[in-house]
Coordinates of C-alpha atoms (C1' of nucleotides) in Angstrom, one line a residue:
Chain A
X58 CA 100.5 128.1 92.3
X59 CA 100.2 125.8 88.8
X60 CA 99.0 128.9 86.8
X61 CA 100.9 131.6 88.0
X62 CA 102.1 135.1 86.0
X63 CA 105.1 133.9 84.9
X64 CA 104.0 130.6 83.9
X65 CA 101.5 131.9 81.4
X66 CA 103.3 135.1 80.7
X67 CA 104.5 135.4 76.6
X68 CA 107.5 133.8 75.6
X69 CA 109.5 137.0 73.9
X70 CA 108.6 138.9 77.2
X71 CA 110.1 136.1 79.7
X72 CA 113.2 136.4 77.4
X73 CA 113.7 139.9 77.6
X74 CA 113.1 139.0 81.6
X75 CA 116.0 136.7 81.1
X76 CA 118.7 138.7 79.6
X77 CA 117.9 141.0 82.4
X78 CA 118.1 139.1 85.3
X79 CA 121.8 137.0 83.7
X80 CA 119.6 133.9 84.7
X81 CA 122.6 132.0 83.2
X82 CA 121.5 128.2 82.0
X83 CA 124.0 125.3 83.5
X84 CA 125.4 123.2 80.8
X85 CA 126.7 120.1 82.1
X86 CA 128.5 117.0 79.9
X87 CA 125.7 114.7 79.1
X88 CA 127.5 112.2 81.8
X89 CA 127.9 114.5 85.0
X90 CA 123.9 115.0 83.9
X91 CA 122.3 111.7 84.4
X92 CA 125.0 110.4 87.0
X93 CA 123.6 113.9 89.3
X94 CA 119.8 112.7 88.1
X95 CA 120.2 109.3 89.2
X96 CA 121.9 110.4 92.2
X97 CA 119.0 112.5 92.9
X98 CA 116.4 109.8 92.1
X99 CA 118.1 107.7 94.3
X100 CA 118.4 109.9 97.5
X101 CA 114.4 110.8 96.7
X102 CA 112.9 107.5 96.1
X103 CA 114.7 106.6 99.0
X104 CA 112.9 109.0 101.5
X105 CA 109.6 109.0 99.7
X106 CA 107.2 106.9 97.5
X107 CA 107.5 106.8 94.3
X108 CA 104.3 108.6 93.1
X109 CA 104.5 111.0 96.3
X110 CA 107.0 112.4 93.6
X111 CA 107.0 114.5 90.6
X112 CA 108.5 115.0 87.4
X113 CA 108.3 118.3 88.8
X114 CA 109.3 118.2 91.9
X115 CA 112.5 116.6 90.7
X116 CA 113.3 118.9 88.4
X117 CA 113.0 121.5 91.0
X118 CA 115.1 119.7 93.0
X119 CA 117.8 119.2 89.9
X120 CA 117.4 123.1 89.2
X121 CA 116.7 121.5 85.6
X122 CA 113.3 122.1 83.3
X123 CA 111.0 119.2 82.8
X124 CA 112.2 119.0 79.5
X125 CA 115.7 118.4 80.1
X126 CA 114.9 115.2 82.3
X127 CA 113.0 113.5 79.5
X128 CA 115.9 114.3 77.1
X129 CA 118.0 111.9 79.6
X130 CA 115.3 109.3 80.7
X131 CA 112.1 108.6 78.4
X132 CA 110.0 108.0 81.5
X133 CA 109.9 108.7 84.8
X134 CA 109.6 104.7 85.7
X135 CA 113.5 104.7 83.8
X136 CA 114.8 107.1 86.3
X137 CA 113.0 105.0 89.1
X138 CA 114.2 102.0 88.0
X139 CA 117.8 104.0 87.1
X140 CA 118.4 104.6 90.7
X141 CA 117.3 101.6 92.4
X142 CA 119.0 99.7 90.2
X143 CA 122.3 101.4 91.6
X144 CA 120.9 101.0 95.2
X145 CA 120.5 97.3 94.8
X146 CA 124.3 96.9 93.0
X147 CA 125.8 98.9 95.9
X148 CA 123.8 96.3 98.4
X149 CA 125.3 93.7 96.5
X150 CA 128.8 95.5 96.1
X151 CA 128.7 95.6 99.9
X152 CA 128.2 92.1 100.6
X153 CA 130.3 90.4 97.7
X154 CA 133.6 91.3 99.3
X155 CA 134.7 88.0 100.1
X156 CA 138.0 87.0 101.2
X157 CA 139.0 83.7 99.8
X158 CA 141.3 82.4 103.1
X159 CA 138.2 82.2 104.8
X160 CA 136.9 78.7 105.9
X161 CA 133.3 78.3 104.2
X162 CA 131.5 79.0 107.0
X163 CA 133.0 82.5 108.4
X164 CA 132.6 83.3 104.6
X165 CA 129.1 83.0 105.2
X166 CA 129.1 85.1 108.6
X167 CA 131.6 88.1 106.8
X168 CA 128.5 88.2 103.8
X169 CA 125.9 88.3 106.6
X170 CA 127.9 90.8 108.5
X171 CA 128.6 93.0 105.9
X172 CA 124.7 92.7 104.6
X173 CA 123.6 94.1 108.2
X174 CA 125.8 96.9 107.9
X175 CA 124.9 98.0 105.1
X176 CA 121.1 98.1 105.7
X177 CA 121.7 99.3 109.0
X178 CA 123.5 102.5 106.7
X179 CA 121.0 102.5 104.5
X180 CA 117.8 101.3 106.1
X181 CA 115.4 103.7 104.3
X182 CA 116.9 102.6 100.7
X183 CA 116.9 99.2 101.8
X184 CA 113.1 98.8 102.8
X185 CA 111.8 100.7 99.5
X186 CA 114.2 98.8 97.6
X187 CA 112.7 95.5 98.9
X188 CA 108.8 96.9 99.1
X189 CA 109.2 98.1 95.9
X190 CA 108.0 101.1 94.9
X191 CA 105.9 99.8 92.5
X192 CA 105.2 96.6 93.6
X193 CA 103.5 95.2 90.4
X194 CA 105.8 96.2 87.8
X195 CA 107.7 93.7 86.1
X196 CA 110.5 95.8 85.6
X197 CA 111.2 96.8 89.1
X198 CA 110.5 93.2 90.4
X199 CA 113.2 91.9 88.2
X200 CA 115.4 94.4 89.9
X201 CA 114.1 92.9 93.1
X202 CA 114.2 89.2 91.9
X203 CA 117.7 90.0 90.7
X204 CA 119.0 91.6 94.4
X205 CA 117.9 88.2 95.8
X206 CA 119.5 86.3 93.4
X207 CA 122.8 87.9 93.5
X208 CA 123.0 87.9 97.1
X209 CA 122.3 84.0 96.8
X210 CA 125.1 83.7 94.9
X211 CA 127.1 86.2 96.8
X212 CA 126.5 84.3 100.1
X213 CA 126.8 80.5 98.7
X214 CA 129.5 81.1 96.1
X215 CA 132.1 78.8 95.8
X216 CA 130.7 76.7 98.8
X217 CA 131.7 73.1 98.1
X218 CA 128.3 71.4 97.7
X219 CA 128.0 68.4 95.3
X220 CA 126.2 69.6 92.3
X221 CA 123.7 67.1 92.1
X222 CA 122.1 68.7 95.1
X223 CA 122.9 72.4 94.5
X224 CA 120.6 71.4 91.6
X225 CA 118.0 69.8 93.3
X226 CA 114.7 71.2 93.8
X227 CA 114.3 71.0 97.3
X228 CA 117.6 72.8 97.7
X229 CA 116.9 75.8 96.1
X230 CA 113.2 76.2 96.9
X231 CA 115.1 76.0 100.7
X232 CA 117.5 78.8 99.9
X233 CA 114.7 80.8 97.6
X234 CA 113.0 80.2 101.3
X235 CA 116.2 81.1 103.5
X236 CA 116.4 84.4 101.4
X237 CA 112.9 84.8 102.7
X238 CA 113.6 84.7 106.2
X239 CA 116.8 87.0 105.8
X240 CA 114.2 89.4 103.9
X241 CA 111.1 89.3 106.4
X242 CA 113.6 89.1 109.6
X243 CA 115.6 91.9 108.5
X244 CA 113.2 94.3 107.3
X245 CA 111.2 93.4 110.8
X246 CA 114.6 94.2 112.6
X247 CA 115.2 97.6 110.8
X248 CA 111.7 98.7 112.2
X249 CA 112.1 97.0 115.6
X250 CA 115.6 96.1 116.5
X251 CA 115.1 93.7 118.9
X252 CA 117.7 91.6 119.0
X253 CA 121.6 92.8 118.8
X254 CA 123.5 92.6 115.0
X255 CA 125.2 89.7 116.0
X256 CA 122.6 87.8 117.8
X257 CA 120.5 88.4 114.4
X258 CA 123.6 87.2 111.8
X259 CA 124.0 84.1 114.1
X260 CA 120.3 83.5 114.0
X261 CA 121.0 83.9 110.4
X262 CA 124.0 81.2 109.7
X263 CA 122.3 78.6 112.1
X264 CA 119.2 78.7 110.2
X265 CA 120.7 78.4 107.1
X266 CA 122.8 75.7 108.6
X267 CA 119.8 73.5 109.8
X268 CA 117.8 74.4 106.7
X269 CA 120.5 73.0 104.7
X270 CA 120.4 70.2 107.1
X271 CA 116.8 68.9 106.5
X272 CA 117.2 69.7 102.8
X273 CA 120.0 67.8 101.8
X274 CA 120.6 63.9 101.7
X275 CA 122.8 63.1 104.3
X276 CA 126.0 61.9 102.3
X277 CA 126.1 65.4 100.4
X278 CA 125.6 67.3 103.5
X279 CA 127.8 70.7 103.1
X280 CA 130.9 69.4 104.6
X281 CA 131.9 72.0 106.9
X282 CA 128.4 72.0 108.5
X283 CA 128.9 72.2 112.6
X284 CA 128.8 68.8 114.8
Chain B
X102 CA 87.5 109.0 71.8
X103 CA 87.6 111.2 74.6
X104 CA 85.4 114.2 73.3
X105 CA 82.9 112.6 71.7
X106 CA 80.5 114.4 70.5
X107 CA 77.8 113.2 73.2
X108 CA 80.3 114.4 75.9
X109 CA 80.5 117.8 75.0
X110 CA 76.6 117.7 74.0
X111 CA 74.7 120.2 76.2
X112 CA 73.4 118.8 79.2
X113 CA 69.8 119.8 78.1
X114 CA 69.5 118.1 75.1
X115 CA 71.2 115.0 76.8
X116 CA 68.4 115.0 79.2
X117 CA 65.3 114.8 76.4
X118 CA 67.0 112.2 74.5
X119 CA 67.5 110.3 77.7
X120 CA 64.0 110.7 78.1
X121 CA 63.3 109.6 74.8
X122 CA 65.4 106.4 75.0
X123 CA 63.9 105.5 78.4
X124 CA 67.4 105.2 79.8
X125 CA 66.1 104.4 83.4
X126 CA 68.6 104.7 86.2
X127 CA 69.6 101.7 88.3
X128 CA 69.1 102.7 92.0
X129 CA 70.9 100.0 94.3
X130 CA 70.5 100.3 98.1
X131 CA 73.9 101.7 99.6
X132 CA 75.4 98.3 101.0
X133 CA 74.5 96.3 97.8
X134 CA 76.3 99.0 95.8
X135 CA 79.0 99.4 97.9
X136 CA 80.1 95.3 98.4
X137 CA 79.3 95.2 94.3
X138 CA 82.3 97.8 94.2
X139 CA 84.0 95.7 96.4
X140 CA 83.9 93.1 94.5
X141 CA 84.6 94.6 91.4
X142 CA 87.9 95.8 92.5
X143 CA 88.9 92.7 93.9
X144 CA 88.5 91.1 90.6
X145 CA 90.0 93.9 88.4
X146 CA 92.9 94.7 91.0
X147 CA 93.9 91.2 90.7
X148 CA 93.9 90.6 87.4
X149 CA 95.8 94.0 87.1
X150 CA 98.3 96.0 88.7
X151 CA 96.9 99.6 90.5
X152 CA 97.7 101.9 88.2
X153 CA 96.7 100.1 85.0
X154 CA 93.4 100.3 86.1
X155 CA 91.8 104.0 86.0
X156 CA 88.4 105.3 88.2
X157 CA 87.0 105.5 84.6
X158 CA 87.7 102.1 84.2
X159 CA 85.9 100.6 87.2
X160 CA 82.8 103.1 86.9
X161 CA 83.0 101.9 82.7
X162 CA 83.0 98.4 84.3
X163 CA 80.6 98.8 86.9
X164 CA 78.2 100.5 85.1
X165 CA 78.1 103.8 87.0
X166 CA 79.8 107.5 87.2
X167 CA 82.6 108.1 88.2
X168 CA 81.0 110.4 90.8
X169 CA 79.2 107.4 91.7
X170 CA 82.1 105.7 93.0
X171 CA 83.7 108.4 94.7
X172 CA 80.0 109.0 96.8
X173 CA 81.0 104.9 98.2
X174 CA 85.1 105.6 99.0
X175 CA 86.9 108.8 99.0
X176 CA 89.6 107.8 96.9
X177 CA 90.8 105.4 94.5
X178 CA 93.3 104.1 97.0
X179 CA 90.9 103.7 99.5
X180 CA 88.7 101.3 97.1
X181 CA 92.2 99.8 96.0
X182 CA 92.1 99.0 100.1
X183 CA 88.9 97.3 100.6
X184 CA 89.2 95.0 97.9
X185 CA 92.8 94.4 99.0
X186 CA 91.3 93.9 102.5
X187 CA 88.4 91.3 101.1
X188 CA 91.4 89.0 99.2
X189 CA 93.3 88.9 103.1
X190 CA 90.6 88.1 104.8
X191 CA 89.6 85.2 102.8
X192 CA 93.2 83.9 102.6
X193 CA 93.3 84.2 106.6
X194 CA 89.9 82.6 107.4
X195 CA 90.6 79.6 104.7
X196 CA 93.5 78.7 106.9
X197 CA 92.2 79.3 110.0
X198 CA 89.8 76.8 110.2
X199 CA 91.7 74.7 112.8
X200 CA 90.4 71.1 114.2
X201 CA 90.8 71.3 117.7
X202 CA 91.6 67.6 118.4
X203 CA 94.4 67.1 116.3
X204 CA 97.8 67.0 117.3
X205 CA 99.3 70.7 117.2
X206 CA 102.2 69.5 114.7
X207 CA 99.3 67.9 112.5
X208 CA 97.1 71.3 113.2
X209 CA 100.7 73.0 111.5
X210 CA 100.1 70.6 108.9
X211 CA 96.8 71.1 108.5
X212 CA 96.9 74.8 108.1
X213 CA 99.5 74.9 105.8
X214 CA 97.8 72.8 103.6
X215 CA 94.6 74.9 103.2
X216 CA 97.0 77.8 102.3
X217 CA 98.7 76.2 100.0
X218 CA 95.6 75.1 98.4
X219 CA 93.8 78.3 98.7
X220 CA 96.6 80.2 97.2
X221 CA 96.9 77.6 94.0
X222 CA 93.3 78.5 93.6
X223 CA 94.0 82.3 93.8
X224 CA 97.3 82.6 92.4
X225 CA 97.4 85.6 91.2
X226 CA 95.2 87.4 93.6
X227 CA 97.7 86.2 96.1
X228 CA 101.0 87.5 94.6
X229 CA 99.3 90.9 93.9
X230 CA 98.2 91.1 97.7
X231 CA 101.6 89.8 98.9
X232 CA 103.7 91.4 96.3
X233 CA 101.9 95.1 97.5
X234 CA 100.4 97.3 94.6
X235 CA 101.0 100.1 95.6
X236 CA 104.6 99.2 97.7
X237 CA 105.4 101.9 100.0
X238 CA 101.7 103.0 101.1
X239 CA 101.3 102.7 104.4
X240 CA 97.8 101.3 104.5
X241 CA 98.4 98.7 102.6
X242 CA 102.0 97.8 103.9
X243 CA 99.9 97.6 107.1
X244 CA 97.0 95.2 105.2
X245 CA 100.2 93.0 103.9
X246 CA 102.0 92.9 107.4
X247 CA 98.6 92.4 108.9
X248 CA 98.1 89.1 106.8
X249 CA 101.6 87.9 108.0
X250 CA 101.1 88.3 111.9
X251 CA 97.0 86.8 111.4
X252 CA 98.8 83.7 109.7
X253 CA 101.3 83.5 112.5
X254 CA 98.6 83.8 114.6
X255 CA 96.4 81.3 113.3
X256 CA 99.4 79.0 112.3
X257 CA 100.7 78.9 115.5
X258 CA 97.8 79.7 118.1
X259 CA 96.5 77.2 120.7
X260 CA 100.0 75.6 121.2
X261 CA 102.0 74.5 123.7
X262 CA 104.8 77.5 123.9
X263 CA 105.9 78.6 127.6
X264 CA 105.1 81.9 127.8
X265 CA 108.4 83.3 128.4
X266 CA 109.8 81.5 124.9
X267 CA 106.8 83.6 122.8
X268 CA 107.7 86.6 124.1
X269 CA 111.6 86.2 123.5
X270 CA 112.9 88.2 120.5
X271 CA 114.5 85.4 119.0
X272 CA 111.4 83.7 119.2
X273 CA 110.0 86.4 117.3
X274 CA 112.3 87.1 115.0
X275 CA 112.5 84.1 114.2
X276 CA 108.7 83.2 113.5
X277 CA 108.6 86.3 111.7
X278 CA 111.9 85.1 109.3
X279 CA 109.7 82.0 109.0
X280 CA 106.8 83.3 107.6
X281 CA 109.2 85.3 105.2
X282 CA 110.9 82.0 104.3
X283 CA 106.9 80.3 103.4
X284 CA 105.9 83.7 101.6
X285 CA 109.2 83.7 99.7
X286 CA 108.9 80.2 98.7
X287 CA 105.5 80.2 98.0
X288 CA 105.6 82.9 95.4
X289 CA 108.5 81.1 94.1
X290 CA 106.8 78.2 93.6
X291 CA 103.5 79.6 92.1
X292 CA 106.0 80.6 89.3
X293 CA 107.9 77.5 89.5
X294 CA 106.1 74.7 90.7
X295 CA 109.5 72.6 91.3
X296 CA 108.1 70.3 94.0
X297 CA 104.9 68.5 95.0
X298 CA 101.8 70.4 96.9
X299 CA 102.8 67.6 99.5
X300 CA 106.9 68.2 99.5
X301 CA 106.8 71.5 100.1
X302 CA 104.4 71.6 103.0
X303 CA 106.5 69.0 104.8
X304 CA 109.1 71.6 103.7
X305 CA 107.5 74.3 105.7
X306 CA 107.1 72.0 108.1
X307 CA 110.2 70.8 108.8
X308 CA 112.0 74.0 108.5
X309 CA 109.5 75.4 111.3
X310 CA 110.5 72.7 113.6
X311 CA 114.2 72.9 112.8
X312 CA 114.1 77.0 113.5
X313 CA 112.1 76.5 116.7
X314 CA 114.6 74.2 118.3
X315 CA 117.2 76.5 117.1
X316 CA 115.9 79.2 119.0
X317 CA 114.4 77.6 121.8
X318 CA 116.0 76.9 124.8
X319 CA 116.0 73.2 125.2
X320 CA 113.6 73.0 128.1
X321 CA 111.0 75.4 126.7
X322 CA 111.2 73.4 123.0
X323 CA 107.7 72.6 122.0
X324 CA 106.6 69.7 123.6
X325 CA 105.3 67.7 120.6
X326 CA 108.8 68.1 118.6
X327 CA 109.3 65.1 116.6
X328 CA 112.8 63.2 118.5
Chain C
dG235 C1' 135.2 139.6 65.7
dT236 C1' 131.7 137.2 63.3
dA237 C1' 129.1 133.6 61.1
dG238 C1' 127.7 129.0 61.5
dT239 C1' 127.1 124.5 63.7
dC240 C1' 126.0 121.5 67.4
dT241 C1' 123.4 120.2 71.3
dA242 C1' 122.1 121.0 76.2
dT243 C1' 118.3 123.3 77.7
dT244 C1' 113.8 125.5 78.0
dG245 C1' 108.8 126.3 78.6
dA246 C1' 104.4 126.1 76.5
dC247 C1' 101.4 122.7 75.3
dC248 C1' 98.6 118.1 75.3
dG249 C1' 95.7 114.4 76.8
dT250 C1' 94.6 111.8 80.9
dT251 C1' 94.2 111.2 85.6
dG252 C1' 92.1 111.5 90.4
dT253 C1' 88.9 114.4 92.6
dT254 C1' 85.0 117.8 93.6
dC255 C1' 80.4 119.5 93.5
dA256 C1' 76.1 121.6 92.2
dA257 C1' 72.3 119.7 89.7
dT258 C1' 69.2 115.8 88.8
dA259 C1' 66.0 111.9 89.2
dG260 C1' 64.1 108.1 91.4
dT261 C1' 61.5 106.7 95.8
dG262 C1' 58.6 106.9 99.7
dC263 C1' 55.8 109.5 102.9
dG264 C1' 51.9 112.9 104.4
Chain D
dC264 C1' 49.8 116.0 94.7
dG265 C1' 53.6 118.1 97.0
dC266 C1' 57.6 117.4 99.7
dA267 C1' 61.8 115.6 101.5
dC268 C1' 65.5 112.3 101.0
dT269 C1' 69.2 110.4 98.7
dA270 C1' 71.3 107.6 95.0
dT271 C1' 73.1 109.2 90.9
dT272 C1' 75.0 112.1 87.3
dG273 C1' 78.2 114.9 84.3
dA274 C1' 80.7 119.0 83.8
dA275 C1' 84.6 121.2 85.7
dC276 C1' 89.1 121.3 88.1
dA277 C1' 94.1 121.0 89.3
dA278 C1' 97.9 118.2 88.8
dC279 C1' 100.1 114.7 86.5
dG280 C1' 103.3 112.3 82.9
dG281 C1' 104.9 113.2 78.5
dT282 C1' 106.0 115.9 73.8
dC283 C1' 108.0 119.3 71.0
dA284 C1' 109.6 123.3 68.4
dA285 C1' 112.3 127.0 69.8
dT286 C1' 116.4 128.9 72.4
dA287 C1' 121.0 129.7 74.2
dG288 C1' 125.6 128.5 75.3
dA289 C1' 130.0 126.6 73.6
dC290 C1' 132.8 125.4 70.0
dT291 C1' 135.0 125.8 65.2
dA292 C1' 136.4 128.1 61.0
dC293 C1' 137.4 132.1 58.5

DNA sequence: GTAGTCTATTGACCGTTGTTCAATAGTGCG
DNA sequence: CGCACTATTGAACAACGGTCAATAGACTAC
């Protein structure tokens, strides 16, 4: 299959073959090219690990030469990291819709919500976004680190906490922690779905709740914080 | 470097001068061999990531063929495995050494203090198990989620639980979110060491209790919660 | 129309990798 | 000494990620 006629077959001769045939090249702007490339990255890297996957088999996929993807991305860990860069901003996107009129605490439950739909969607994307394809690349765990981040922010944004304890390190090794337990939960749940979406973001906001709870002194305590 | 002129020497030749320089073989009994490969990998795959590392390298390092090393495992991966397997076991067994007359929250205590300690002492050994070299393999997602329910196990067995609360899926979920929220913070904090050895076990601690009697039903709540 | 320029695109090629396998060399037994 | 057993070797292999000079399609200018 590697060395087969054509493959090692002279170059003026596979011309000729060309003109023939009207095997007519694709140009596409240099844009539509590496948005269709990441697209593709994305949809594969999704379904399958990332060195179950080659160069050449996503070229073939693109209908494009070798070649032509290492004239858009200088490696294949760039177009790895490419597209699950844009699967963790749409995560994020998905989340960070957050509607001001809210009292702090719904906020919280609309993030969560809109967090569990959207891995529900796209549970296959999610898990090898958070495994990480490569575990042990620095690259791709600052994509993760950064997802986890973001979402922090996303969830606890403009929550009214006192700075002196949004600073403190207790408080964030607790939420570093709570973003843990959404991780591990929710990856557990896409596999086994054991509990209902609602009973699972409510198991969510109370934990944070109490975590939040034991963290903070008691005179800075999140003022909306039930009972 | 590659095709040295020895390499491409014929193998004849090779074979006097051998003979001349009295290069005796090293002939190693099969399970000596194989736990010094073991070993080996455990050391190399924990310095550095899977793929950094070539077969070359660990037959360079370990003084043998390459052909050698694939007579002990039948693929890299599968080496990559048992070394992997060797750094979970010991993280299991140094927290599972539980003192059966202390108070189950103190036993809690207890354990999380040996894997704290143990992964201090084997920092980076434990962030490249937990973290997943190779991220979406099967075998080893299985070694990683293996290490999780073993810790649950050994964190948690031997106490007082009705058996109709351990088998509840909040329970579950929730135990499994737990040990999410203690892997999540402990990785943070063997980058950032923000708090005390001490403050974050009572951390763990705490939290564990708090989630527990957010998920118990009050007359199943584990009898030696504190208040 | 044709010549020339620009660049998206190609395919042959390279070195390295993981993996295979027939050949080899120590060791122990009769 | 001869023979069997097996730990060990090294050359060969296909497939991989990556490089590069050559090519072809689209545009402009005359």
């Amino acid at each position: 299959m590697l060395y087969d006629e054509a493959a090692v077959r002279p170059r003026r001769v596979a011309r000729i073959a060309t003109r023939i045939v009207k095997k007519t090249r694709v140009r596409l702007d240099t844009d539509e090219r590496r948005a269709q490339l990441v697209a593709l990255a994305k949809k594969v890297f999704a379904e399958s690990a990332y060195d179950e996957i080659s160069i050449d088999d996503l070229a073939k996929a693109a209908k494009i030469s070798k070649g032509l993807l290492y004239h858009y991305f200088p490696t294949k860990r760039d177009l790895y990291i490419a597209g699950l860069s844009e699967i963790a901003d749409e995560l994020v996107a998905a989340v960070s819709s957050l509607d001001e009129t809210l009292a702090p605490i719904d906020r919280v439950r609309v993030s969560i919500d809109a967090y569990l739909d959207h891995i529900t969607r796209h549970a296959r994307a999610f898990v090898s976004l958070m495994r990480g394809g490569i575990g042990s690349d620095p690259e791709v765990a600052s994509v993760v680190e950064g997802v986890r981040t973001r979402l922090f922010d996303t969830f606890l944004n403009g929550q009214p906490f006192a700075p002196a304890f949004a600073e403190s390190a207790r408080f964030q090794t607790a939420v570093r922690g709570w973003i843990g337990f959404v991780e591990g939960a929710s990856i557990d749940w896409c596999i086994h779905p054991r509990l209902t979406r609602l009973e699972l973001r409510e198991l969510f906001v109370q934990v944070l709740f109490e975590i939040l709870r034991v963290v903070a002194p008691a005179e800075l305590v999140w003022k909306t914080l039930p009972k």
